[in-house]
CSV table of C-alpha atoms in Angstrom, one decimal:
chain,number,residue,atom,x,y,z
D,1,MET,CA,101.4,104.2,123.1
D,2,ASP,CA,100.1,102.1,126.0
D,3,TRP,CA,102.2,99.1,125.1
D,4,GLN,CA,101.7,97.5,128.5
D,5,LYS,CA,98.4,96.3,127.1
D,6,GLY,CA,100.2,93.9,124.7
D,7,GLU,CA,100.3,90.2,125.1
D,8,ARG,CA,103.7,89.0,126.2
D,9,SER,CA,105.6,86.8,123.9
D,10,GLN,CA,107.6,83.8,125.1
D,11,ASN,CA,109.8,83.9,122.0
D,12,VAL,CA,112.3,86.7,122.9
D,13,GLU,CA,115.8,85.5,123.4
D,14,VAL,CA,119.0,87.3,124.5
D,15,ASP,CA,122.2,86.4,122.8
D,16,SER,CA,124.5,84.8,125.3
D,17,GLY,CA,127.6,85.8,123.4
D,18,GLY,CA,128.4,84.6,119.9
D,19,GLY,CA,131.5,82.8,118.9
D,20,SER,CA,133.7,83.6,115.9
D,21,GLY,CA,132.5,81.0,113.5
D,22,GLY,CA,130.9,81.8,110.2
D,23,PRO,CA,131.3,84.9,108.0
D,24,ARG,CA,132.6,88.1,109.6
D,25,PHE,CA,132.4,91.8,108.9
D,26,GLY,CA,135.4,93.8,107.7
D,27,GLY,CA,136.4,96.9,109.5
D,28,GLY,CA,136.8,95.8,113.1
D,29,ARG,CA,134.8,97.2,116.1
D,30,MET,CA,133.4,100.7,116.0
D,31,GLY,CA,130.8,102.7,117.8
D,32,ILE,CA,127.1,102.8,117.0
D,33,GLY,CA,127.4,106.0,115.0
D,34,GLY,CA,130.0,104.5,112.8
D,35,LEU,CA,128.0,101.3,112.4
D,36,ILE,CA,125.0,103.1,111.2
D,37,ILE,CA,127.1,105.1,108.8
D,38,LEU,CA,128.4,101.8,107.5
D,39,ALA,CA,124.9,100.7,107.0
D,40,ILE,CA,124.1,103.9,105.0
D,41,LEU,CA,127.2,103.3,102.9
D,42,GLY,CA,125.9,99.9,102.1
D,43,TRP,CA,122.8,101.5,100.6
D,44,VAL,CA,124.7,104.2,98.9
D,45,PHE,CA,127.3,102.1,97.2
D,46,PHE,CA,125.1,99.7,95.4
D,47,LYS,CA,125.0,97.1,98.1
D,48,ASN,CA,122.0,95.6,99.9
D,49,PRO,CA,122.8,95.8,103.6
D,50,MET,CA,121.6,92.2,103.9
D,51,ALA,CA,124.5,91.2,101.7
D,52,LEU,CA,126.8,92.3,104.6
D,53,LEU,CA,125.7,89.1,106.3
D,54,ASN,CA,127.9,87.1,103.9
D,55,GLN,CA,131.2,88.9,103.9
D,56,ASP,CA,134.5,87.1,103.5
D,57,ASN,CA,135.9,86.1,106.9
D,58,THR,CA,139.5,86.1,105.8
D,59,GLN,CA,139.8,89.9,105.6
D,60,PRO,CA,142.2,91.5,108.1
D,61,GLY,CA,140.4,93.2,111.0
D,62,ALA,CA,137.2,91.2,110.3
D,63,TYR,CA,134.4,91.8,112.6
D,64,ALA,CA,133.0,89.0,114.7
D,65,PRO,CA,130.6,88.8,117.7
D,66,SER,CA,132.4,89.8,120.9
D,67,GLY,CA,131.4,86.7,122.8
D,68,GLN,CA,129.8,88.9,125.5
D,69,PRO,CA,126.2,88.4,126.4
D,70,ALA,CA,123.8,91.3,125.5
D,71,GLN,CA,122.8,93.5,128.4
D,72,VAL,CA,119.1,94.2,128.2
D,73,ASP,CA,117.2,96.6,130.4
D,74,PRO,CA,114.2,94.8,131.9
D,75,GLN,CA,111.8,97.5,130.7
D,76,GLN,CA,113.2,97.2,127.1
D,77,MET,CA,112.8,93.5,127.3
D,78,ASP,CA,109.2,93.9,128.5
D,79,PHE,CA,108.5,96.3,125.6
D,80,VAL,CA,109.9,93.9,123.0
D,81,ARG,CA,108.0,91.0,124.4
D,82,ALA,CA,104.8,93.1,124.4
D,83,ILE,CA,105.2,94.1,120.8
D,84,LEU,CA,106.2,90.7,119.5
D,85,GLY,CA,103.3,89.2,121.5
D,86,SER,CA,100.9,91.5,119.7
D,87,THR,CA,102.2,90.5,116.3
D,88,GLU,CA,101.8,86.8,117.3
D,89,LYS,CA,98.2,87.3,118.2
D,90,THR,CA,97.5,89.5,115.1
D,91,TRP,CA,99.1,87.1,112.5
D,92,SER,CA,97.8,84.0,114.2
D,93,ASP,CA,94.2,85.4,113.8
D,94,ILE,CA,94.8,86.5,110.2
D,95,PHE,CA,96.3,83.1,109.2
D,96,SER,CA,93.5,81.3,111.0
D,97,GLY,CA,91.0,83.3,108.9
D,98,MET,CA,92.8,82.0,105.8
D,99,GLY,CA,92.7,78.4,107.0
D,100,ARG,CA,96.4,78.4,107.8
D,101,THR,CA,98.6,78.1,110.9
D,102,TYR,CA,101.0,80.8,111.8
D,103,VAL,CA,104.3,79.7,113.2
D,104,ASP,CA,105.7,82.3,115.6
D,105,PRO,CA,109.2,83.6,114.9
D,106,LYS,CA,111.9,84.0,117.5
D,107,LEU,CA,113.3,87.4,118.2
D,108,GLU,CA,116.9,87.6,119.4
D,109,LEU,CA,118.4,90.6,121.1
D,110,PHE,CA,122.1,91.1,120.7
D,111,SER,CA,124.9,93.6,121.3
D,112,GLY,CA,127.5,94.5,118.7
D,113,GLY,CA,127.3,91.3,116.7
D,114,VAL,CA,125.6,87.9,116.4
D,115,ASN,CA,125.9,84.6,114.6
D,116,THR,CA,122.8,83.6,112.6
D,117,ALA,CA,121.8,81.0,110.1
D,118,CYS,CA,122.4,83.7,107.4
D,119,GLY,CA,125.9,84.3,108.6
D,120,ALA,CA,127.5,86.7,111.2
D,121,ALA,CA,125.9,90.1,111.5
D,122,SER,CA,126.9,93.4,113.2
D,123,THR,CA,124.8,96.3,114.3
D,124,ALA,CA,125.7,97.8,110.9
D,125,VAL,CA,122.8,96.0,109.2
D,126,GLY,CA,120.2,97.3,111.6
D,127,PRO,CA,117.3,95.1,112.6
D,128,PHE,CA,116.9,92.2,110.2
D,129,TYR,CA,115.1,88.9,109.6
D,130,CYS,CA,116.9,85.7,108.8
D,131,PRO,CA,114.7,83.2,106.9
D,132,GLY,CA,117.2,80.4,107.6
D,133,ASP,CA,116.4,80.2,111.3
D,134,GLN,CA,113.1,82.2,111.1
D,135,LYS,CA,114.4,84.8,113.6
D,136,VAL,CA,114.2,88.5,113.9
D,137,TYR,CA,117.5,90.0,115.2
D,138,LEU,CA,117.6,93.3,117.0
D,139,ASP,CA,120.4,95.3,118.6
D,140,LEU,CA,118.6,97.7,121.0
D,141,ASP,CA,121.2,100.3,120.2
D,142,PHE,CA,119.3,100.8,117.0
D,143,PHE,CA,116.4,102.3,119.0
D,144,ARG,CA,118.7,105.0,120.3
D,145,GLU,CA,119.9,105.7,116.8
D,146,LEU,CA,116.2,105.9,115.6
D,147,ASP,CA,115.7,108.6,118.2
D,148,THR,CA,119.0,110.6,118.0
D,149,ARG,CA,120.1,110.2,114.3
D,150,PHE,CA,116.8,109.7,112.5
D,151,HIS,CA,114.7,111.9,114.8
D,152,ALA,CA,112.0,109.2,114.9
D,153,SER,CA,111.2,108.9,118.6
D,154,GLY,CA,108.4,107.2,120.4
D,155,ASP,CA,107.3,103.7,121.3
D,156,PHE,CA,105.2,103.3,118.2
D,157,ALA,CA,108.1,104.1,116.0
D,158,ARG,CA,110.1,101.4,117.7
D,159,ALA,CA,107.1,99.0,117.5
D,160,TYR,CA,106.9,99.7,113.7
D,161,VAL,CA,110.5,98.6,113.3
D,162,ILE,CA,109.8,95.2,115.0
D,163,ALA,CA,106.5,94.8,113.1
D,164,HIS,CA,108.3,95.4,109.8
D,165,GLU,CA,110.8,92.6,110.5
D,166,VAL,CA,108.0,90.3,111.6
D,167,GLY,CA,106.4,91.2,108.2
D,168,HIS,CA,109.3,89.5,106.6
D,169,HIS,CA,108.6,86.4,108.6
D,170,VAL,CA,105.0,86.6,107.4
D,171,GLN,CA,106.3,86.7,103.8
D,172,ASN,CA,108.4,83.6,104.6
D,173,GLN,CA,105.4,81.8,105.9
D,174,LEU,CA,103.3,82.7,102.9
D,175,GLY,CA,106.0,81.5,100.5
D,176,ILE,CA,106.9,84.9,99.2
D,177,PHE,CA,110.6,84.5,99.9
D,178,ASP,CA,110.7,81.4,97.7
D,179,LYS,CA,108.8,83.1,94.9
D,180,VAL,CA,111.3,86.1,95.0
D,181,ALA,CA,114.2,83.7,94.9
D,182,GLN,CA,112.7,81.9,91.9
D,183,LEU,CA,112.2,85.2,90.1
D,184,GLN,CA,115.8,86.1,90.9
D,185,ARG,CA,117.0,82.9,89.4
D,186,GLN,CA,115.0,83.6,86.3
D,187,GLY,CA,116.9,86.9,85.9
D,188,ALA,CA,114.6,89.4,87.7
D,189,ARG,CA,116.6,92.2,89.2
D,190,MET,CA,116.7,92.6,93.0
D,191,GLU,CA,118.0,96.1,93.4
D,192,GLY,CA,116.7,99.3,91.8
D,193,ALA,CA,113.7,101.4,92.2
D,194,ASP,CA,111.5,98.8,90.6
D,195,GLY,CA,113.5,95.8,91.9
D,196,LEU,CA,112.3,92.8,93.8
D,197,SER,CA,114.1,93.9,97.0
D,198,VAL,CA,112.2,97.2,97.1
D,199,ARG,CA,108.9,95.4,96.5
D,200,GLN,CA,109.6,92.9,99.2
D,201,GLU,CA,110.5,95.6,101.7
D,202,LEU,CA,107.5,97.8,100.9
D,203,GLN,CA,105.2,94.8,101.4
D,204,ALA,CA,106.8,94.3,104.8
D,205,ASP,CA,105.9,97.9,105.6
D,206,CYS,CA,102.3,97.2,104.5
D,207,PHE,CA,102.2,94.1,106.7
D,208,ALA,CA,103.4,96.3,109.6
D,209,GLY,CA,100.5,98.6,108.9
D,210,VAL,CA,98.0,95.7,108.9
D,211,TRP,CA,99.4,94.7,112.3
D,212,ALA,CA,98.9,98.3,113.5
D,213,ASN,CA,95.3,98.3,112.3
D,214,ARG,CA,94.4,95.0,113.9
D,215,THR,CA,96.1,95.5,117.2
D,216,GLN,CA,94.5,99.0,117.6
D,217,GLN,CA,91.1,97.4,117.0
D,218,ARG,CA,91.8,94.8,119.7
D,219,LEU,CA,93.8,96.8,122.3
D,220,GLN,CA,93.0,100.4,121.7
D,221,TRP,CA,96.5,101.2,122.8
D,222,LEU,CA,97.5,104.1,120.4
D,223,GLN,CA,97.7,107.6,121.7
D,224,PRO,CA,97.8,111.0,120.0
D,225,GLY,CA,100.9,111.4,117.9
D,226,ASP,CA,101.7,107.6,117.8
D,227,VAL,CA,100.8,107.1,114.1
D,228,GLU,CA,102.7,110.2,113.1
D,229,SER,CA,105.8,108.9,114.9
D,230,ALA,CA,105.6,105.6,112.9
D,231,LEU,CA,105.1,107.4,109.7
D,232,ASN,CA,108.0,109.7,110.5
D,233,ALA,CA,110.2,106.6,111.2
D,234,ALA,CA,109.2,105.1,107.8
D,235,SER,CA,110.0,108.4,106.0
D,236,GLN,CA,113.4,108.7,107.7
D,237,ILE,CA,114.7,105.4,106.5
D,238,GLY,CA,113.8,105.6,102.9
D,239,ASP,CA,116.6,104.9,100.4
D,240,ASP,CA,116.4,108.5,98.9
D,241,THR,CA,116.6,110.1,102.3
D,242,LEU,CA,119.5,108.0,103.5
D,243,GLN,CA,121.4,108.5,100.3
D,244,ARG,CA,120.8,112.2,100.2
D,245,GLU,CA,122.1,112.5,103.8
D,246,ALA,CA,125.2,110.4,103.1
D,247,ARG,CA,126.3,111.8,99.8
D,248,GLY,CA,124.0,114.6,98.7
D,249,THR,CA,122.7,112.7,95.7
D,250,VAL,CA,120.1,109.9,95.0
D,251,VAL,CA,120.9,106.8,93.0
D,252,PRO,CA,117.6,105.0,92.3
D,253,ASP,CA,119.4,102.1,90.6
D,254,SER,CA,120.8,101.2,94.0
D,255,PHE,CA,117.5,101.3,95.9
D,256,THR,CA,116.8,98.3,98.2
D,257,HIS,CA,114.0,99.4,100.5
D,258,GLY,CA,112.0,102.1,98.6
D,259,THR,CA,111.7,105.9,98.9
D,260,SER,CA,110.5,107.6,102.0
D,261,GLU,CA,107.2,108.4,100.2
D,262,GLN,CA,106.8,104.8,99.2
D,263,ARG,CA,107.5,103.5,102.7
D,264,VAL,CA,104.9,105.9,104.2
D,265,LYS,CA,102.4,105.0,101.4
D,266,TRP,CA,102.5,101.3,102.0
D,267,PHE,CA,102.5,101.5,105.7
D,268,LYS,CA,99.4,103.7,105.5
D,269,THR,CA,97.9,101.2,103.0
D,270,GLY,CA,98.1,98.4,105.6
D,271,LEU,CA,97.1,100.7,108.5
D,272,GLN,CA,94.0,102.0,106.8
D,273,SER,CA,92.8,98.7,105.4
D,274,GLY,CA,93.9,96.1,107.8
D,275,ASP,CA,93.8,93.8,104.9
D,276,ILE,CA,96.9,91.8,103.6
D,277,GLN,CA,95.2,91.5,100.2
D,278,GLN,CA,95.9,95.3,99.8
D,279,CYS,CA,99.6,94.6,100.2
D,280,ASN,CA,100.5,93.2,96.8
D,281,THR,CA,103.5,95.3,96.0
D,282,PHE,CA,104.7,92.9,93.4
D,283,SER,CA,102.0,93.9,90.9
D,284,GLY,CA,101.9,97.3,89.1
D,285,THR,CA,103.6,100.5,90.0
D,286,LEU,CA,104.8,101.3,93.5
């Protein structure tokens, strides 16, 4: 992936070191491997990892941001700025075509833990989007885990992760977050193979595919093997794959993000069509 062709975003921030206010995580500090395992356990034991953003801060050994600024390699920063910049251009053009204005999200790089408008978060939740402050949060250690643990190497696989989280910001801009919250209040189930959480995550995958289609048309920056690396990343982080790895069995009632097959399917739908109208995961079967 010739990511150097990407437009550089001015909306990437580096966490200067969070305080201890707000909710915390139980379990204290641990290495990246342990944090990723914790994230997997969140999926396995019937808990959406996003719910970890709202843990009780009174538990002994609760986790809080370290207060130390994140250390970011200049090339990693440049990569993130290039990918985020490409999403800004893509979604600005798409929204303009709909007669709307796209408001760029911020992307904050952190190390270990960070305070957000959604509460305090650790690396355990992986990359995530907080609608409360319209920010994408990313601990760059996740990229190393993507390579070593999930065997999803390559710049385009990393770019897919960022584009997926930006896809949640697009949902927020389109009012989809509000609609999901309304349906939840009306009794619709969030978790489960047919739940709203899975549908929302798969739509973000589809939006990431739309981004990939549009940026390739504009920049011609993909190289042989890039698409396969992104598809592999999507397949490695499906609920069924993560659960099977963690406990040897699959519990569809606890799904929050969709199966590996579904994640690949919806990313490819966006990639092949470049059309957000093809990303309606809230209607029909998945």
